[in-house]
Short mmCIF file of N, CA and C in Angstrom, two decimals:
data_model
loop_
_atom_site.label_atom_id
_atom_site.label_comp_id
_atom_site.label_asym_id
_atom_site.label_seq_id
_atom_site.Cartn_x
_atom_site.Cartn_y
_atom_site.Cartn_z
N MET A 1 1.74 19.99 2.44
CA MET A 1 2.51 19.02 1.67
C MET A 1 2.08 17.61 2.08
N ASP A 2 1.83 16.77 1.11
CA ASP A 2 1.36 15.40 1.33
C ASP A 2 2.57 14.46 1.32
N LYS A 3 3.04 14.11 2.51
CA LYS A 3 4.23 13.26 2.60
C LYS A 3 3.98 11.86 2.05
N VAL A 4 2.77 11.35 2.22
CA VAL A 4 2.46 10.02 1.70
C VAL A 4 2.50 10.04 0.17
N ARG A 5 1.99 11.11 -0.42
CA ARG A 5 2.04 11.22 -1.88
C ARG A 5 3.48 11.20 -2.38
N ASP A 6 4.36 11.91 -1.66
CA ASP A 6 5.78 11.91 -2.03
C ASP A 6 6.37 10.50 -1.91
N LEU A 7 5.98 9.79 -0.87
CA LEU A 7 6.44 8.40 -0.71
C LEU A 7 5.93 7.52 -1.84
N ILE A 8 4.69 7.73 -2.23
CA ILE A 8 4.10 6.93 -3.31
C ILE A 8 4.84 7.16 -4.61
N ILE A 9 5.28 8.38 -4.86
CA ILE A 9 6.07 8.66 -6.06
C ILE A 9 7.36 7.85 -6.04
N LYS A 10 8.01 7.77 -4.88
CA LYS A 10 9.23 6.96 -4.75
C LYS A 10 8.91 5.47 -4.94
N ILE A 11 7.80 5.03 -4.36
CA ILE A 11 7.39 3.62 -4.49
C ILE A 11 7.11 3.29 -5.94
N GLU A 12 6.42 4.18 -6.65
CA GLU A 12 6.13 3.97 -8.07
C GLU A 12 7.42 3.84 -8.88
N ALA A 13 8.40 4.68 -8.57
CA ALA A 13 9.68 4.61 -9.28
C ALA A 13 10.36 3.26 -9.03
N LEU A 14 10.32 2.79 -7.80
CA LEU A 14 10.90 1.48 -7.48
C LEU A 14 10.17 0.37 -8.22
N LYS A 15 8.85 0.47 -8.31
CA LYS A 15 8.07 -0.54 -9.04
C LYS A 15 8.46 -0.55 -10.52
N GLN A 16 8.63 0.63 -11.10
CA GLN A 16 9.02 0.72 -12.51
C GLN A 16 10.38 0.06 -12.75
N GLU A 17 11.25 0.14 -11.75
CA GLU A 17 12.58 -0.49 -11.85
C GLU A 17 12.55 -1.95 -11.41
N GLN A 18 11.36 -2.46 -11.09
CA GLN A 18 11.14 -3.82 -10.62
C GLN A 18 11.91 -4.12 -9.33
N LYS A 19 12.07 -3.11 -8.51
CA LYS A 19 12.72 -3.26 -7.20
C LYS A 19 11.62 -3.41 -6.15
N TYR A 20 10.92 -4.53 -6.25
CA TYR A 20 9.75 -4.76 -5.41
C TYR A 20 10.10 -4.89 -3.93
N LYS A 21 11.22 -5.54 -3.65
CA LYS A 21 11.63 -5.71 -2.26
C LYS A 21 11.89 -4.35 -1.61
N ASP A 22 12.57 -3.47 -2.35
CA ASP A 22 12.83 -2.12 -1.84
C ASP A 22 11.53 -1.34 -1.66
N ALA A 23 10.62 -1.49 -2.60
CA ALA A 23 9.33 -0.80 -2.51
C ALA A 23 8.55 -1.28 -1.30
N ILE A 24 8.54 -2.59 -1.08
CA ILE A 24 7.84 -3.14 0.08
C ILE A 24 8.46 -2.63 1.38
N SER A 25 9.79 -2.57 1.43
CA SER A 25 10.47 -2.05 2.62
C SER A 25 10.08 -0.60 2.89
N LEU A 26 10.02 0.20 1.84
CA LEU A 26 9.64 1.60 1.98
C LEU A 26 8.19 1.72 2.49
N ILE A 27 7.32 0.87 1.97
CA ILE A 27 5.92 0.87 2.43
C ILE A 27 5.85 0.47 3.90
N GLU A 28 6.58 -0.58 4.27
CA GLU A 28 6.56 -1.03 5.66
C GLU A 28 7.04 0.06 6.61
N GLU A 29 8.10 0.78 6.21
CA GLU A 29 8.58 1.90 7.03
C GLU A 29 7.51 2.99 7.14
N ALA A 30 6.87 3.29 6.03
CA ALA A 30 5.85 4.34 6.01
C ALA A 30 4.64 3.96 6.85
N LEU A 31 4.29 2.68 6.86
CA LEU A 31 3.11 2.24 7.60
C LEU A 31 3.26 2.42 9.11
N VAL A 32 4.49 2.46 9.59
CA VAL A 32 4.71 2.71 11.01
C VAL A 32 4.16 4.09 11.39
N LYS A 33 4.35 5.05 10.49
CA LYS A 33 3.92 6.42 10.76
C LYS A 33 2.54 6.74 10.19
N TYR A 34 2.21 6.13 9.06
CA TYR A 34 0.96 6.46 8.34
C TYR A 34 0.09 5.22 8.16
N ASN A 35 -0.14 4.49 9.25
CA ASN A 35 -0.81 3.19 9.13
C ASN A 35 -2.29 3.28 8.75
N PHE A 36 -2.87 4.47 8.75
CA PHE A 36 -4.27 4.60 8.36
C PHE A 36 -4.43 5.24 6.98
N ASP A 37 -3.35 5.28 6.22
CA ASP A 37 -3.44 5.83 4.87
C ASP A 37 -3.65 4.68 3.88
N TYR A 38 -4.86 4.60 3.36
CA TYR A 38 -5.25 3.50 2.48
C TYR A 38 -4.37 3.40 1.24
N ARG A 39 -3.80 4.51 0.80
CA ARG A 39 -3.00 4.51 -0.43
C ARG A 39 -1.77 3.61 -0.32
N LEU A 40 -1.21 3.52 0.87
CA LEU A 40 -0.04 2.66 1.06
C LEU A 40 -0.42 1.19 0.90
N TYR A 41 -1.59 0.82 1.38
CA TYR A 41 -2.06 -0.56 1.22
C TYR A 41 -2.39 -0.86 -0.25
N GLU A 42 -2.88 0.16 -0.97
CA GLU A 42 -3.12 -0.02 -2.41
C GLU A 42 -1.80 -0.26 -3.14
N GLU A 43 -0.78 0.49 -2.77
CA GLU A 43 0.54 0.28 -3.39
C GLU A 43 1.06 -1.12 -3.09
N LEU A 44 0.87 -1.56 -1.86
CA LEU A 44 1.31 -2.90 -1.48
C LEU A 44 0.56 -3.96 -2.30
N ALA A 45 -0.73 -3.78 -2.45
CA ALA A 45 -1.53 -4.71 -3.25
C ALA A 45 -1.03 -4.73 -4.69
N ASP A 46 -0.73 -3.57 -5.23
CA ASP A 46 -0.24 -3.47 -6.61
C ASP A 46 1.08 -4.22 -6.78
N ILE A 47 1.96 -4.10 -5.81
CA ILE A 47 3.24 -4.83 -5.88
C ILE A 47 2.99 -6.33 -5.85
N TYR A 48 2.13 -6.77 -4.96
CA TYR A 48 1.83 -8.20 -4.91
C TYR A 48 1.21 -8.69 -6.22
N LEU A 49 0.44 -7.84 -6.87
CA LEU A 49 -0.09 -8.19 -8.19
C LEU A 49 1.04 -8.38 -9.19
N TYR A 50 1.98 -7.45 -9.22
CA TYR A 50 3.13 -7.56 -10.11
C TYR A 50 3.86 -8.88 -9.87
N LYS A 51 3.94 -9.27 -8.60
CA LYS A 51 4.66 -10.49 -8.24
C LYS A 51 3.82 -11.75 -8.41
N GLY A 52 2.55 -11.59 -8.74
CA GLY A 52 1.67 -12.75 -8.93
C GLY A 52 1.18 -13.36 -7.63
N GLU A 53 1.28 -12.62 -6.54
CA GLU A 53 0.86 -13.11 -5.23
C GLU A 53 -0.55 -12.58 -4.95
N LEU A 54 -1.53 -13.23 -5.58
CA LEU A 54 -2.90 -12.72 -5.55
C LEU A 54 -3.53 -12.73 -4.16
N ASP A 55 -3.24 -13.73 -3.35
CA ASP A 55 -3.84 -13.77 -2.01
C ASP A 55 -3.33 -12.62 -1.15
N LYS A 56 -2.03 -12.34 -1.23
CA LYS A 56 -1.48 -11.20 -0.48
C LYS A 56 -2.03 -9.89 -1.03
N ALA A 57 -2.16 -9.81 -2.34
CA ALA A 57 -2.72 -8.60 -2.96
C ALA A 57 -4.15 -8.37 -2.47
N LEU A 58 -4.93 -9.44 -2.42
CA LEU A 58 -6.32 -9.33 -1.98
C LEU A 58 -6.41 -8.90 -0.52
N LYS A 59 -5.55 -9.46 0.31
CA LYS A 59 -5.54 -9.09 1.72
C LYS A 59 -5.20 -7.61 1.89
N SER A 60 -4.21 -7.14 1.15
CA SER A 60 -3.81 -5.73 1.23
C SER A 60 -4.91 -4.81 0.74
N ILE A 61 -5.54 -5.17 -0.37
CA ILE A 61 -6.57 -4.28 -0.92
C ILE A 61 -7.82 -4.29 -0.06
N ASN A 62 -8.11 -5.41 0.57
CA ASN A 62 -9.25 -5.44 1.50
C ASN A 62 -9.03 -4.47 2.65
N PHE A 63 -7.80 -4.43 3.15
CA PHE A 63 -7.49 -3.51 4.24
C PHE A 63 -7.63 -2.06 3.76
N ALA A 64 -7.13 -1.79 2.55
CA ALA A 64 -7.25 -0.43 1.99
C ALA A 64 -8.71 -0.03 1.86
N LEU A 65 -9.54 -0.94 1.37
CA LEU A 65 -10.96 -0.62 1.19
C LEU A 65 -11.71 -0.51 2.52
N ASP A 66 -11.22 -1.20 3.54
CA ASP A 66 -11.80 -1.01 4.87
C ASP A 66 -11.55 0.43 5.35
N LEU A 67 -10.41 0.99 4.96
CA LEU A 67 -10.08 2.36 5.34
C LEU A 67 -10.79 3.39 4.46
N ASN A 68 -10.98 3.06 3.18
CA ASN A 68 -11.64 3.99 2.25
C ASN A 68 -12.36 3.19 1.17
N SER A 69 -13.62 2.93 1.40
CA SER A 69 -14.41 2.12 0.46
C SER A 69 -14.72 2.87 -0.83
N LEU A 70 -14.47 4.17 -0.87
CA LEU A 70 -14.77 4.97 -2.06
C LEU A 70 -13.53 5.25 -2.91
N SER A 71 -12.46 4.52 -2.68
CA SER A 71 -11.26 4.70 -3.49
C SER A 71 -11.47 4.05 -4.85
N ALA A 72 -11.38 4.84 -5.90
CA ALA A 72 -11.51 4.30 -7.26
C ALA A 72 -10.40 3.30 -7.54
N THR A 73 -9.19 3.63 -7.13
CA THR A 73 -8.05 2.73 -7.36
C THR A 73 -8.23 1.45 -6.57
N GLY A 74 -8.64 1.56 -5.33
CA GLY A 74 -8.85 0.37 -4.50
C GLY A 74 -9.91 -0.55 -5.07
N ASN A 75 -11.01 0.01 -5.51
CA ASN A 75 -12.07 -0.80 -6.11
C ASN A 75 -11.61 -1.42 -7.42
N TYR A 76 -10.86 -0.67 -8.22
CA TYR A 76 -10.30 -1.22 -9.46
C TYR A 76 -9.38 -2.39 -9.15
N LEU A 77 -8.45 -2.19 -8.21
CA LEU A 77 -7.50 -3.26 -7.89
C LEU A 77 -8.22 -4.50 -7.38
N LYS A 78 -9.22 -4.31 -6.53
CA LYS A 78 -9.95 -5.48 -6.02
C LYS A 78 -10.67 -6.19 -7.17
N GLY A 79 -11.29 -5.42 -8.06
CA GLY A 79 -11.93 -6.03 -9.23
C GLY A 79 -10.94 -6.77 -10.10
N PHE A 80 -9.78 -6.19 -10.31
CA PHE A 80 -8.74 -6.83 -11.12
C PHE A 80 -8.25 -8.12 -10.47
N ILE A 81 -8.01 -8.07 -9.17
CA ILE A 81 -7.55 -9.26 -8.44
C ILE A 81 -8.60 -10.37 -8.53
N LEU A 82 -9.85 -10.02 -8.29
CA LEU A 82 -10.93 -11.02 -8.35
C LEU A 82 -11.07 -11.58 -9.77
N LEU A 83 -10.94 -10.74 -10.78
CA LEU A 83 -10.98 -11.21 -12.16
C LEU A 83 -9.83 -12.18 -12.42
N SER A 84 -8.66 -11.88 -11.88
CA SER A 84 -7.50 -12.76 -12.02
C SER A 84 -7.70 -14.09 -11.32
N LYS A 85 -8.54 -14.09 -10.29
CA LYS A 85 -8.84 -15.32 -9.54
C LYS A 85 -10.11 -16.01 -10.08
N ASP A 86 -10.58 -15.57 -11.26
CA ASP A 86 -11.77 -16.13 -11.91
C ASP A 86 -13.04 -15.97 -11.08
N LYS A 87 -13.10 -14.94 -10.25
CA LYS A 87 -14.32 -14.61 -9.51
C LYS A 87 -15.00 -13.47 -10.27
N ILE A 88 -15.54 -13.84 -11.42
CA ILE A 88 -15.99 -12.88 -12.42
C ILE A 88 -17.11 -11.98 -11.91
N ASP A 89 -18.19 -12.57 -11.41
CA ASP A 89 -19.34 -11.75 -10.98
C ASP A 89 -18.96 -10.79 -9.86
N GLU A 90 -18.15 -11.27 -8.93
CA GLU A 90 -17.71 -10.41 -7.83
C GLU A 90 -16.80 -9.29 -8.36
N SER A 91 -15.97 -9.62 -9.34
CA SER A 91 -15.06 -8.60 -9.90
C SER A 91 -15.85 -7.47 -10.56
N ILE A 92 -16.94 -7.83 -11.23
CA ILE A 92 -17.76 -6.82 -11.92
C ILE A 92 -18.27 -5.77 -10.92
N LYS A 93 -18.67 -6.22 -9.76
CA LYS A 93 -19.18 -5.30 -8.73
C LYS A 93 -18.15 -4.22 -8.40
N TYR A 94 -16.91 -4.62 -8.20
CA TYR A 94 -15.86 -3.66 -7.83
C TYR A 94 -15.42 -2.81 -9.03
N LEU A 95 -15.36 -3.42 -10.20
CA LEU A 95 -14.98 -2.65 -11.39
C LEU A 95 -16.06 -1.62 -11.73
N GLU A 96 -17.33 -1.99 -11.56
CA GLU A 96 -18.42 -1.03 -11.78
C GLU A 96 -18.32 0.13 -10.78
N LYS A 97 -18.01 -0.19 -9.53
CA LYS A 97 -17.90 0.86 -8.52
C LYS A 97 -16.74 1.79 -8.86
N SER A 98 -15.61 1.23 -9.26
CA SER A 98 -14.47 2.05 -9.66
C SER A 98 -14.84 2.95 -10.83
N ASN A 99 -15.53 2.38 -11.81
CA ASN A 99 -15.94 3.15 -12.98
C ASN A 99 -16.91 4.27 -12.59
N SER A 100 -17.76 4.03 -11.61
CA SER A 100 -18.70 5.08 -11.20
C SER A 100 -17.99 6.22 -10.47
N ILE A 101 -16.87 5.91 -9.83
CA ILE A 101 -16.11 6.93 -9.11
C ILE A 101 -15.16 7.67 -10.06
N MET A 102 -14.55 6.92 -10.96
CA MET A 102 -13.53 7.45 -11.87
C MET A 102 -13.92 7.04 -13.29
N GLY A 103 -14.93 7.68 -13.82
CA GLY A 103 -15.46 7.30 -15.12
C GLY A 103 -14.48 7.52 -16.27
N ASN A 104 -14.67 6.71 -17.29
CA ASN A 104 -13.90 6.82 -18.53
C ASN A 104 -12.40 6.59 -18.36
N ASN A 105 -12.02 5.77 -17.41
CA ASN A 105 -10.64 5.34 -17.30
C ASN A 105 -10.50 4.08 -18.16
N SER A 106 -9.66 4.14 -19.17
CA SER A 106 -9.59 3.06 -20.14
C SER A 106 -9.18 1.72 -19.53
N GLU A 107 -8.32 1.75 -18.53
CA GLU A 107 -7.88 0.50 -17.90
C GLU A 107 -9.02 -0.14 -17.10
N VAL A 108 -9.77 0.68 -16.39
CA VAL A 108 -10.94 0.17 -15.67
C VAL A 108 -11.94 -0.40 -16.67
N LEU A 109 -12.20 0.35 -17.74
CA LEU A 109 -13.15 -0.10 -18.75
C LEU A 109 -12.69 -1.38 -19.44
N ARG A 110 -11.40 -1.50 -19.69
CA ARG A 110 -10.88 -2.73 -20.33
C ARG A 110 -11.20 -3.94 -19.47
N ASN A 111 -10.90 -3.85 -18.19
CA ASN A 111 -11.15 -4.98 -17.31
C ASN A 111 -12.63 -5.22 -17.08
N LEU A 112 -13.41 -4.15 -17.01
CA LEU A 112 -14.86 -4.29 -16.86
C LEU A 112 -15.45 -4.95 -18.10
N GLY A 113 -15.04 -4.51 -19.27
CA GLY A 113 -15.51 -5.11 -20.52
C GLY A 113 -15.14 -6.58 -20.62
N TRP A 114 -13.91 -6.90 -20.24
CA TRP A 114 -13.48 -8.29 -20.30
C TRP A 114 -14.25 -9.13 -19.28
N ALA A 115 -14.50 -8.57 -18.10
CA ALA A 115 -15.26 -9.31 -17.07
C ALA A 115 -16.67 -9.62 -17.57
N TYR A 116 -17.33 -8.64 -18.18
CA TYR A 116 -18.66 -8.91 -18.73
C TYR A 116 -18.60 -9.96 -19.83
N THR A 117 -17.57 -9.90 -20.65
CA THR A 117 -17.40 -10.91 -21.70
C THR A 117 -17.24 -12.29 -21.09
N MET A 118 -16.41 -12.40 -20.07
CA MET A 118 -16.17 -13.68 -19.41
C MET A 118 -17.43 -14.18 -18.68
N ALA A 119 -18.27 -13.25 -18.25
CA ALA A 119 -19.50 -13.63 -17.55
C ALA A 119 -20.60 -14.04 -18.53
N GLY A 120 -20.32 -13.94 -19.82
CA GLY A 120 -21.31 -14.34 -20.82
C GLY A 120 -22.16 -13.20 -21.34
N ASN A 121 -21.94 -12.01 -20.85
CA ASN A 121 -22.67 -10.84 -21.32
C ASN A 121 -21.79 -10.14 -22.37
N THR A 122 -21.60 -10.84 -23.50
CA THR A 122 -20.62 -10.38 -24.49
C THR A 122 -21.02 -9.07 -25.16
N ASP A 123 -22.29 -8.85 -25.40
CA ASP A 123 -22.69 -7.58 -26.03
C ASP A 123 -22.27 -6.39 -25.16
N LYS A 124 -22.57 -6.48 -23.88
CA LYS A 124 -22.19 -5.40 -22.98
C LYS A 124 -20.67 -5.30 -22.87
N GLY A 125 -20.00 -6.45 -22.78
CA GLY A 125 -18.54 -6.46 -22.70
C GLY A 125 -17.89 -5.81 -23.91
N ILE A 126 -18.37 -6.15 -25.09
CA ILE A 126 -17.82 -5.59 -26.32
C ILE A 126 -18.09 -4.09 -26.40
N THR A 127 -19.27 -3.67 -26.00
CA THR A 127 -19.59 -2.23 -26.00
C THR A 127 -18.63 -1.47 -25.10
N ILE A 128 -18.37 -2.00 -23.93
CA ILE A 128 -17.46 -1.35 -22.98
C ILE A 128 -16.03 -1.37 -23.52
N LEU A 129 -15.61 -2.49 -24.11
CA LEU A 129 -14.27 -2.57 -24.69
C LEU A 129 -14.11 -1.57 -25.84
N ARG A 130 -15.14 -1.41 -26.65
CA ARG A 130 -15.08 -0.42 -27.74
C ARG A 130 -14.92 1.00 -27.17
N ARG A 131 -15.64 1.27 -26.09
CA ARG A 131 -15.52 2.59 -25.45
C ARG A 131 -14.11 2.81 -24.92
N ALA A 132 -13.54 1.77 -24.32
CA ALA A 132 -12.16 1.87 -23.82
C ALA A 132 -11.19 2.15 -24.96
N LEU A 133 -11.41 1.50 -26.09
CA LEU A 133 -10.52 1.68 -27.24
C LEU A 133 -10.65 3.08 -27.84
N VAL A 134 -11.83 3.66 -27.79
CA VAL A 134 -12.00 5.05 -28.25
C VAL A 134 -11.18 5.99 -27.37
N ILE A 135 -11.18 5.72 -26.08
CA ILE A 135 -10.44 6.56 -25.13
C ILE A 135 -8.93 6.38 -25.31
N SER A 136 -8.49 5.14 -25.52
CA SER A 136 -7.06 4.84 -25.67
C SER A 136 -6.86 4.01 -26.94
N PRO A 137 -6.90 4.65 -28.11
CA PRO A 137 -6.87 3.90 -29.37
C PRO A 137 -5.59 3.13 -29.65
N ASP A 138 -4.51 3.46 -28.97
CA ASP A 138 -3.24 2.76 -29.21
C ASP A 138 -2.94 1.70 -28.15
N ASP A 139 -3.87 1.44 -27.25
CA ASP A 139 -3.65 0.48 -26.18
C ASP A 139 -3.77 -0.94 -26.73
N GLU A 140 -2.65 -1.66 -26.73
CA GLU A 140 -2.63 -3.01 -27.29
C GLU A 140 -3.44 -4.01 -26.48
N LEU A 141 -3.47 -3.85 -25.17
CA LEU A 141 -4.24 -4.78 -24.34
C LEU A 141 -5.74 -4.65 -24.59
N ILE A 142 -6.20 -3.41 -24.71
CA ILE A 142 -7.62 -3.20 -25.02
C ILE A 142 -7.93 -3.78 -26.39
N THR A 143 -7.06 -3.48 -27.36
CA THR A 143 -7.25 -3.97 -28.73
C THR A 143 -7.32 -5.49 -28.76
N GLU A 144 -6.41 -6.14 -28.04
CA GLU A 144 -6.39 -7.60 -28.03
C GLU A 144 -7.62 -8.18 -27.33
N ASP A 145 -8.02 -7.59 -26.21
CA ASP A 145 -9.22 -8.08 -25.51
C ASP A 145 -10.46 -7.93 -26.39
N LEU A 146 -10.58 -6.78 -27.06
CA LEU A 146 -11.72 -6.56 -27.94
C LEU A 146 -11.68 -7.56 -29.10
N ALA A 147 -10.51 -7.78 -29.66
CA ALA A 147 -10.37 -8.74 -30.76
C ALA A 147 -10.82 -10.13 -30.33
N MET A 148 -10.37 -10.57 -29.17
CA MET A 148 -10.72 -11.91 -28.69
C MET A 148 -12.22 -12.01 -28.40
N ALA A 149 -12.81 -10.95 -27.86
CA ALA A 149 -14.25 -10.96 -27.61
C ALA A 149 -15.03 -11.04 -28.92
N LEU A 150 -14.58 -10.29 -29.92
CA LEU A 150 -15.25 -10.33 -31.23
C LEU A 150 -15.12 -11.70 -31.88
N ILE A 151 -13.93 -12.27 -31.83
CA ILE A 151 -13.73 -13.60 -32.40
C ILE A 151 -14.61 -14.61 -31.68
N GLY A 152 -14.75 -14.43 -30.36
CA GLY A 152 -15.58 -15.33 -29.56
C GLY A 152 -17.04 -15.34 -29.96
N ILE A 153 -17.53 -14.24 -30.56
CA ILE A 153 -18.93 -14.21 -31.00
C ILE A 153 -19.06 -14.43 -32.51
N GLY A 154 -17.95 -14.82 -33.13
CA GLY A 154 -18.00 -15.14 -34.56
C GLY A 154 -17.64 -14.00 -35.49
N GLU A 155 -17.28 -12.85 -34.94
CA GLU A 155 -16.85 -11.71 -35.76
C GLU A 155 -15.35 -11.84 -36.03
N ILE A 156 -15.00 -12.92 -36.74
CA ILE A 156 -13.60 -13.30 -36.93
C ILE A 156 -12.83 -12.27 -37.74
N SER A 157 -13.42 -11.79 -38.82
CA SER A 157 -12.73 -10.82 -39.68
C SER A 157 -12.40 -9.54 -38.91
N GLU A 158 -13.37 -9.01 -38.19
CA GLU A 158 -13.13 -7.79 -37.42
C GLU A 158 -12.10 -8.02 -36.32
N GLY A 159 -12.22 -9.15 -35.63
CA GLY A 159 -11.27 -9.48 -34.57
C GLY A 159 -9.86 -9.63 -35.11
N ASN A 160 -9.73 -10.37 -36.21
CA ASN A 160 -8.40 -10.54 -36.80
C ASN A 160 -7.83 -9.22 -37.31
N GLY A 161 -8.70 -8.34 -37.80
CA GLY A 161 -8.24 -7.01 -38.23
C GLY A 161 -7.62 -6.23 -37.08
N LEU A 162 -8.23 -6.35 -35.90
CA LEU A 162 -7.67 -5.69 -34.72
C LEU A 162 -6.35 -6.33 -34.31
N LEU A 163 -6.28 -7.66 -34.38
CA LEU A 163 -5.04 -8.34 -34.04
C LEU A 163 -3.92 -7.93 -34.98
N LYS A 164 -4.24 -7.81 -36.26
CA LYS A 164 -3.25 -7.39 -37.25
C LYS A 164 -2.73 -5.99 -36.93
N LYS A 165 -3.63 -5.13 -36.49
CA LYS A 165 -3.28 -3.75 -36.14
C LYS A 165 -2.18 -3.69 -35.08
N ILE A 166 -2.17 -4.67 -34.17
CA ILE A 166 -1.16 -4.67 -33.10
C ILE A 166 -0.05 -5.70 -33.35
N GLY A 167 -0.01 -6.23 -34.58
CA GLY A 167 1.09 -7.13 -34.94
C GLY A 167 0.95 -8.55 -34.45
N LYS A 168 -0.27 -8.97 -34.15
CA LYS A 168 -0.50 -10.35 -33.70
C LYS A 168 -1.02 -11.18 -34.87
N LYS A 169 -0.82 -12.49 -34.76
CA LYS A 169 -1.28 -13.40 -35.81
C LYS A 169 -2.79 -13.59 -35.75
N ASN A 170 -3.35 -13.84 -36.93
CA ASN A 170 -4.78 -14.13 -37.03
C ASN A 170 -5.14 -15.40 -36.26
N ILE A 171 -6.35 -15.41 -35.78
CA ILE A 171 -6.90 -16.61 -35.15
C ILE A 171 -7.98 -17.13 -36.09
N LEU A 172 -7.94 -18.41 -36.37
CA LEU A 172 -8.88 -19.10 -37.26
C LEU A 172 -8.70 -18.72 -38.70
#
């Protein structure tokens, strides 16, 4: 029986209820006994992301990756944090690694596609965003990111069509 996994289920429930303080307390208690379990640090990083505390999130995820550099979730979270901090090229490295470990995850692909778009490699970014949308056709965030990338390269009609699909107003 994986006691840390059971704790993570409780932590996830607290996060869903936006009880971040309680979730952090549970993680802190767990770290006394399971201080070398990278998953707890990933959960802590995720909570700090929810709270918008990017520096704390980065510190937590760095510790998690020091414990397990092959964690798909850890690499995804670090890529996401770096993307949020506008460290685009560095974020791509971690998002690519996450994608290589856990391929075809639509959330990883969405952020990877957006990172490539932000880095100026829009063709690759749009291709990846399209792949993410095939995997999760009802995902509004993927749809919106793809729409904005398309509009950014002048494909206004196609981009606006995607925005309309998710109930957003046309751009331009």
